[in-house]
Coordinates of C-alpha atoms and ligand atoms in Angstrom, one line a residue:
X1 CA 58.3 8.0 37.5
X2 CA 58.7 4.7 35.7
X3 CA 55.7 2.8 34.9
X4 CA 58.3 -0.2 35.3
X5 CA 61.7 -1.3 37.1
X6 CA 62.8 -4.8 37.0
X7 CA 65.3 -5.7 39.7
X8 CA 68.0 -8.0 39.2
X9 CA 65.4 -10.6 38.2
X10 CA 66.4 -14.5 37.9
X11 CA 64.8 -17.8 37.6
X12 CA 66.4 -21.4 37.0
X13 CA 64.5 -24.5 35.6
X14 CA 66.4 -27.4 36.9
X15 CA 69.4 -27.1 34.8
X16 CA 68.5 -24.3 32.9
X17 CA 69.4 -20.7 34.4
X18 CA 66.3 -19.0 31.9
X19 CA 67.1 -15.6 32.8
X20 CA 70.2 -14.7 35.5
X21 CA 70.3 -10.8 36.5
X22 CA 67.6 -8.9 34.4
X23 CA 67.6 -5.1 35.1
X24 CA 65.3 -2.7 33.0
X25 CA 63.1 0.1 33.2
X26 CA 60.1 1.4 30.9
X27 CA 59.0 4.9 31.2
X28 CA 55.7 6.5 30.4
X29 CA 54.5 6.4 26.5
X30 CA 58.2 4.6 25.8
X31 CA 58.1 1.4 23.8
X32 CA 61.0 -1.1 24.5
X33 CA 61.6 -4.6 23.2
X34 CA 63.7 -7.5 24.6
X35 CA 65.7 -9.2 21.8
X36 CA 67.6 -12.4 21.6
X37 CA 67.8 -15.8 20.1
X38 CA 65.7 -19.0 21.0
X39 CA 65.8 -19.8 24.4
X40 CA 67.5 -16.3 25.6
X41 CA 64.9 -15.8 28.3
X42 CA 62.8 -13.5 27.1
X43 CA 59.4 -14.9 27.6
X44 CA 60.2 -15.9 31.1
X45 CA 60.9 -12.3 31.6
X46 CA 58.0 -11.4 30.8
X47 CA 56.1 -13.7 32.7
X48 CA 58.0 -13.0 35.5
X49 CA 57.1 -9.5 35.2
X50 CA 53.2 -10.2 35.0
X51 CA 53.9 -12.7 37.7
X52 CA 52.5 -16.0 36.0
X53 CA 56.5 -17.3 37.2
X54 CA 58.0 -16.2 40.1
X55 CA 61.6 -15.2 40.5
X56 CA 64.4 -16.9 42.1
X57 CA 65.3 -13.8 43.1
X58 CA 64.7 -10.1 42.6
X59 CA 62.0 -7.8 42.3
X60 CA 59.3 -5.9 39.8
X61 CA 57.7 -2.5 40.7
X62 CA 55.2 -1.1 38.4
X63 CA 53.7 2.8 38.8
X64 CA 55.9 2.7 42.3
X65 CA 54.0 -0.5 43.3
X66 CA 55.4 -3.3 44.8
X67 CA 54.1 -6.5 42.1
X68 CA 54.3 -9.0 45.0
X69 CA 52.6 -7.2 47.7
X70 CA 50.0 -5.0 45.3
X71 CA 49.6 -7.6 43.0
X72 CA 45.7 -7.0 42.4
X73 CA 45.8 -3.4 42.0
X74 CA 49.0 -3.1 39.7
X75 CA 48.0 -6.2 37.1
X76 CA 44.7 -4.5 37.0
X77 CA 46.7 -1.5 35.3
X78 CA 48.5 -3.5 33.1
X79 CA 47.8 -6.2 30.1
X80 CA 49.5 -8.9 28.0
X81 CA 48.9 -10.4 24.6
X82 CA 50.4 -13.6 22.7
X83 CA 50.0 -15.6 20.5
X84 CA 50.5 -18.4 22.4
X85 CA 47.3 -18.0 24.7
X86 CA 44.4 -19.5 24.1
X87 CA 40.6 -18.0 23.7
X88 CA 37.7 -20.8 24.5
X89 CA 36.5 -22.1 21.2
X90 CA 33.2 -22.5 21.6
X91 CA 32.5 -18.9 22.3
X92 CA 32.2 -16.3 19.8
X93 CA 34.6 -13.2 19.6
X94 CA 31.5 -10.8 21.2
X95 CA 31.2 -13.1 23.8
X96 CA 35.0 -13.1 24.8
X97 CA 35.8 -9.5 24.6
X98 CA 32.3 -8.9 26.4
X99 CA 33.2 -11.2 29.4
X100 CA 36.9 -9.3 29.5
X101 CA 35.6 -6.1 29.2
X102 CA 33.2 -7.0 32.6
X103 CA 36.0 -9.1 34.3
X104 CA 37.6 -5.5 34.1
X105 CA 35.3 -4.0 35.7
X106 CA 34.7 -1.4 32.7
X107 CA 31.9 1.0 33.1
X108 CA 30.3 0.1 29.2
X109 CA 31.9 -3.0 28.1
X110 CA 29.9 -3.0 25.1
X111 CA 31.0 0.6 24.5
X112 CA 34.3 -0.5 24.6
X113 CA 34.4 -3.6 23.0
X114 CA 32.6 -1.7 19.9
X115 CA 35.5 0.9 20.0
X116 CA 38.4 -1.6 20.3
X117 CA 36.3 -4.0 17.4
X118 CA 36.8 -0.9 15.1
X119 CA 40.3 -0.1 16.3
X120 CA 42.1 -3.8 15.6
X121 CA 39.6 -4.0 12.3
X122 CA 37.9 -7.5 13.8
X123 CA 34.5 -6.1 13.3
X124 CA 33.1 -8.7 11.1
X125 CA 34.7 -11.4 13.3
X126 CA 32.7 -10.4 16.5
X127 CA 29.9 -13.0 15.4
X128 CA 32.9 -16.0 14.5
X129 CA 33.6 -18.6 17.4
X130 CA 37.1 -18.2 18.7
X131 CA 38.3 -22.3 17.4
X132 CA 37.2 -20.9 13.5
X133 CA 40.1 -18.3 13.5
X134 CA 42.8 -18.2 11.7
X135 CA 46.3 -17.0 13.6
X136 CA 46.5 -14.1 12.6
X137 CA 42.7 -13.0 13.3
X138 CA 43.2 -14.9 16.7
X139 CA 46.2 -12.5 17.0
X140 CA 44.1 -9.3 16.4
X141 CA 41.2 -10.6 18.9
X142 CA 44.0 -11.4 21.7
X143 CA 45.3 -8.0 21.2
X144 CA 42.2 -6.4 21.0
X145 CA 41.6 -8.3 24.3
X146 CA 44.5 -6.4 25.7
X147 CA 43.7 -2.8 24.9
X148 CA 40.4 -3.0 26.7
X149 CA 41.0 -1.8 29.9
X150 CA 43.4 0.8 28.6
X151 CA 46.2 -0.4 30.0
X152 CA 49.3 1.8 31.2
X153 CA 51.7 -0.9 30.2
X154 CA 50.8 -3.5 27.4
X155 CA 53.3 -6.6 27.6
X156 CA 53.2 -7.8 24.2
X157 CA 54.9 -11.4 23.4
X158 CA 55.8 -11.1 19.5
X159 CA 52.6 -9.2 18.5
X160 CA 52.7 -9.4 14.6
X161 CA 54.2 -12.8 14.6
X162 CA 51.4 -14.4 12.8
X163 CA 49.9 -11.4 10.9
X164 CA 50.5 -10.6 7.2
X165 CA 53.1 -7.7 6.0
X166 CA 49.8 -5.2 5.9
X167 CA 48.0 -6.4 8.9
X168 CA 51.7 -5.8 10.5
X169 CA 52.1 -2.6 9.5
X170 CA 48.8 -1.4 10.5
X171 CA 48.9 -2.8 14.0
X172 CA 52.6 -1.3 14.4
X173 CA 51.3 2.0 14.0
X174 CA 48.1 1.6 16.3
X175 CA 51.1 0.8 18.8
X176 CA 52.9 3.3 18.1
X177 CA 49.4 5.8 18.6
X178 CA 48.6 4.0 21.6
X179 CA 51.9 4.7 23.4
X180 CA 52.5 8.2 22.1
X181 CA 49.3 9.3 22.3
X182 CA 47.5 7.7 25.0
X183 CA 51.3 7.6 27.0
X184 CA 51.2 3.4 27.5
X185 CA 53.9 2.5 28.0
X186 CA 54.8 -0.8 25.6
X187 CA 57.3 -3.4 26.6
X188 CA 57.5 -5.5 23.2
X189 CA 59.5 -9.3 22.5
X190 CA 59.7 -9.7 18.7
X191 CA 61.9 -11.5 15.8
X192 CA 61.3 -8.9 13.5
X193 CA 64.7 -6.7 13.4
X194 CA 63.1 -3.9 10.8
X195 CA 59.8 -3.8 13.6
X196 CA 62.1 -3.1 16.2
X197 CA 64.0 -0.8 14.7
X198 CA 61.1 1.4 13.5
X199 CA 59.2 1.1 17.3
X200 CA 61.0 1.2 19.5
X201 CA 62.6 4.1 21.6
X202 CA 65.4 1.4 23.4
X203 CA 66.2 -2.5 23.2
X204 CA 67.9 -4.5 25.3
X205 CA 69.7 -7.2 23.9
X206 CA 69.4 -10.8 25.8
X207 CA 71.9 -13.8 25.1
X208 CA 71.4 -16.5 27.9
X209 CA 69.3 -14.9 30.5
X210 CA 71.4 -11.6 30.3
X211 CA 71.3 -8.2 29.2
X212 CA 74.3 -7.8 27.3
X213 CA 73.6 -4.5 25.3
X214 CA 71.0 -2.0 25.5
X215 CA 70.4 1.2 23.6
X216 CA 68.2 2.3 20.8
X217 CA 68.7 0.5 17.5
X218 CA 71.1 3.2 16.0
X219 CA 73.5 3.5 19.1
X220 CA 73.4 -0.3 19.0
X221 CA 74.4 -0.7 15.6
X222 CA 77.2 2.3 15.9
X223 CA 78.8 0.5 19.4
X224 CA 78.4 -3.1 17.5
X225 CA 80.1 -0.8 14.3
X226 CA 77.5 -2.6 12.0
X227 CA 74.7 -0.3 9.6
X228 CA 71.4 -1.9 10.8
X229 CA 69.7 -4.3 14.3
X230 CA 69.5 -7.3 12.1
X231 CA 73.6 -7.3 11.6
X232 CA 73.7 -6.6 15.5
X233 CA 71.5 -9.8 16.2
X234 CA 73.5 -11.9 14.0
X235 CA 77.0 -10.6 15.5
X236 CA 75.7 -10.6 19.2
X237 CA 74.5 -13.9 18.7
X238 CA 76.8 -16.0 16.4
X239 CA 79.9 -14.0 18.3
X240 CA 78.8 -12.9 21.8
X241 CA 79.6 -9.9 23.2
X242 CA 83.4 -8.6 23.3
X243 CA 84.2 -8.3 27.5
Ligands
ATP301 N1 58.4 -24.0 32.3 C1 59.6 -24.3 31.9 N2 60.3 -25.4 32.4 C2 61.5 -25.7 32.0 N3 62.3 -24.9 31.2 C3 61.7 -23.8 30.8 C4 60.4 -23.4 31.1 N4 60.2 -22.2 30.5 C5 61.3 -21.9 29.8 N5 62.2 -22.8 30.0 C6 63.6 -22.8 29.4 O1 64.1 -21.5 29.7 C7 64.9 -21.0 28.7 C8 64.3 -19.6 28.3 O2 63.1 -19.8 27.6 P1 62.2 -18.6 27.1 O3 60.9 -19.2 26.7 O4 62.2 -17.6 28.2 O5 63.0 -18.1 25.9 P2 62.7 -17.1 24.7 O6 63.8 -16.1 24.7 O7 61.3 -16.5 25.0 O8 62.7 -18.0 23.4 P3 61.9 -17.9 22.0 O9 62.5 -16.8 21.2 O10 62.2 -19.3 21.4 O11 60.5 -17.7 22.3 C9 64.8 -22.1 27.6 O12 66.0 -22.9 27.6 C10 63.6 -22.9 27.9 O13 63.7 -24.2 27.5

């Protein structure tokens, strides 16, 4: 069964038609990103899919669920980390994942925050308030704030956008472990062609709120008859796609 099957989603902002006639599906333990230049839709997507933005039109069903009608119960399976979202300064790091974790419902949220403190390597910020941060430890706490509750599907919105080359790396591979080993499934937006590429299992390309190619990164570059996902980018989205 797939953990998640966008419908035909749209959704217009006055002029702008953000995303017209998104499809996909992510399976169990599969990690798929959305690609595409500034402004292709892809965030909207996303928050269409965690329904923060309702669509125009279409639908989202996550673990068989419909989003609209089981809302509760299917976000409470899922999470979502960005950089873009904000923590409350004046608490400390403790404080924050402790009120998430219990907002969750978990059994031990101390338990758990420990565990997820050692897994994104923000031990030592646990006693730091939230404002002090810098990006990329703000990073780490949001997505340590998003692998709390274990989620089945993690929607992550650029995830190593603001990290260092080794921070990078070593939160790719705690993806990667997570989905293969825990079978999250990951849905992933990112700028980083050579992330991609080394993720994730299949990428759909978008170009003006559309899907116009989708594979994994070497069938992609093949069809495109280019050697890596960066030339595909820069071909898809300087020449569009050949009808
Ligand atoms: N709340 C909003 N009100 C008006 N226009 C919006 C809103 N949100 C997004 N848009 C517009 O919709 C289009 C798609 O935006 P979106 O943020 O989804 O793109 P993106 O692919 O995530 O871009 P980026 O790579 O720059 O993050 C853009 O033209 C954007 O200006």
């Amino acid at each position: 069964m797939a953990i998640l099957e966008a419908q035909s989603l749209t959704k217009r902002f006055g002029p702008v038609q953000a995303v017209d006639g998104v499809s996909l599906t992510v399976g169990q333990g599969e990690i798929t990103a959305l690609l595409g230049p500034n402004g292709a839709g892809k965030s909207t997507t996303l928050h269409m899919l965690l329904g923060l933005v309702t669509p125009d039109s279409g639908g989202v069903t996550m673990f068989g669920l419909d989003l609209q009608k089981h809302r509760t119960e299917v976000l409470s399976r899922v999470n979502f980390s960005a950089s873009y979202l904000g923590l409350p300064g004046v608490l400390h790091v403790r404080e924050v994942l402790n009120s998430f974790a219990r907002l969750y419902g978990l059994r031990d949220p101390r338990a758990r925050v420990a565990e997820v403190a050692e897994l994104l390597e923000i031990g030592p910020l646990l006693k730091r308030r939230t404002a002090d941060l810098s990006s990329g430890q703000h990073t780490r706490v949001q997505l340590g704030k998003a692998l709390l509750n274990d989620p089945e599907l993690l929607i992550l919105d650029e995830p190593t956008a603001a990290l260092d080359p080794d921070a990078g790396e070593r939160i790719r591979h705690l993806l990667v472990s997570v989905a293969r080993e825990t079978g999250t499934a990951l849905l992933i937006t990112s700028h980083n062609m050579r992330e991609v590429e080394r993720m994730c299992d299949t990428i759909h390309f978008l170009s003006a709120g559309r899907i116009v190619a989708s594979g994994s990164a070497a069938e992609l570059a093949a069809h495109f008859g280019v050697v890596d996902l960066e030339e595909v980018f820069l071909k898809v989205a300087r020449e569009g796609v050949p009808a």
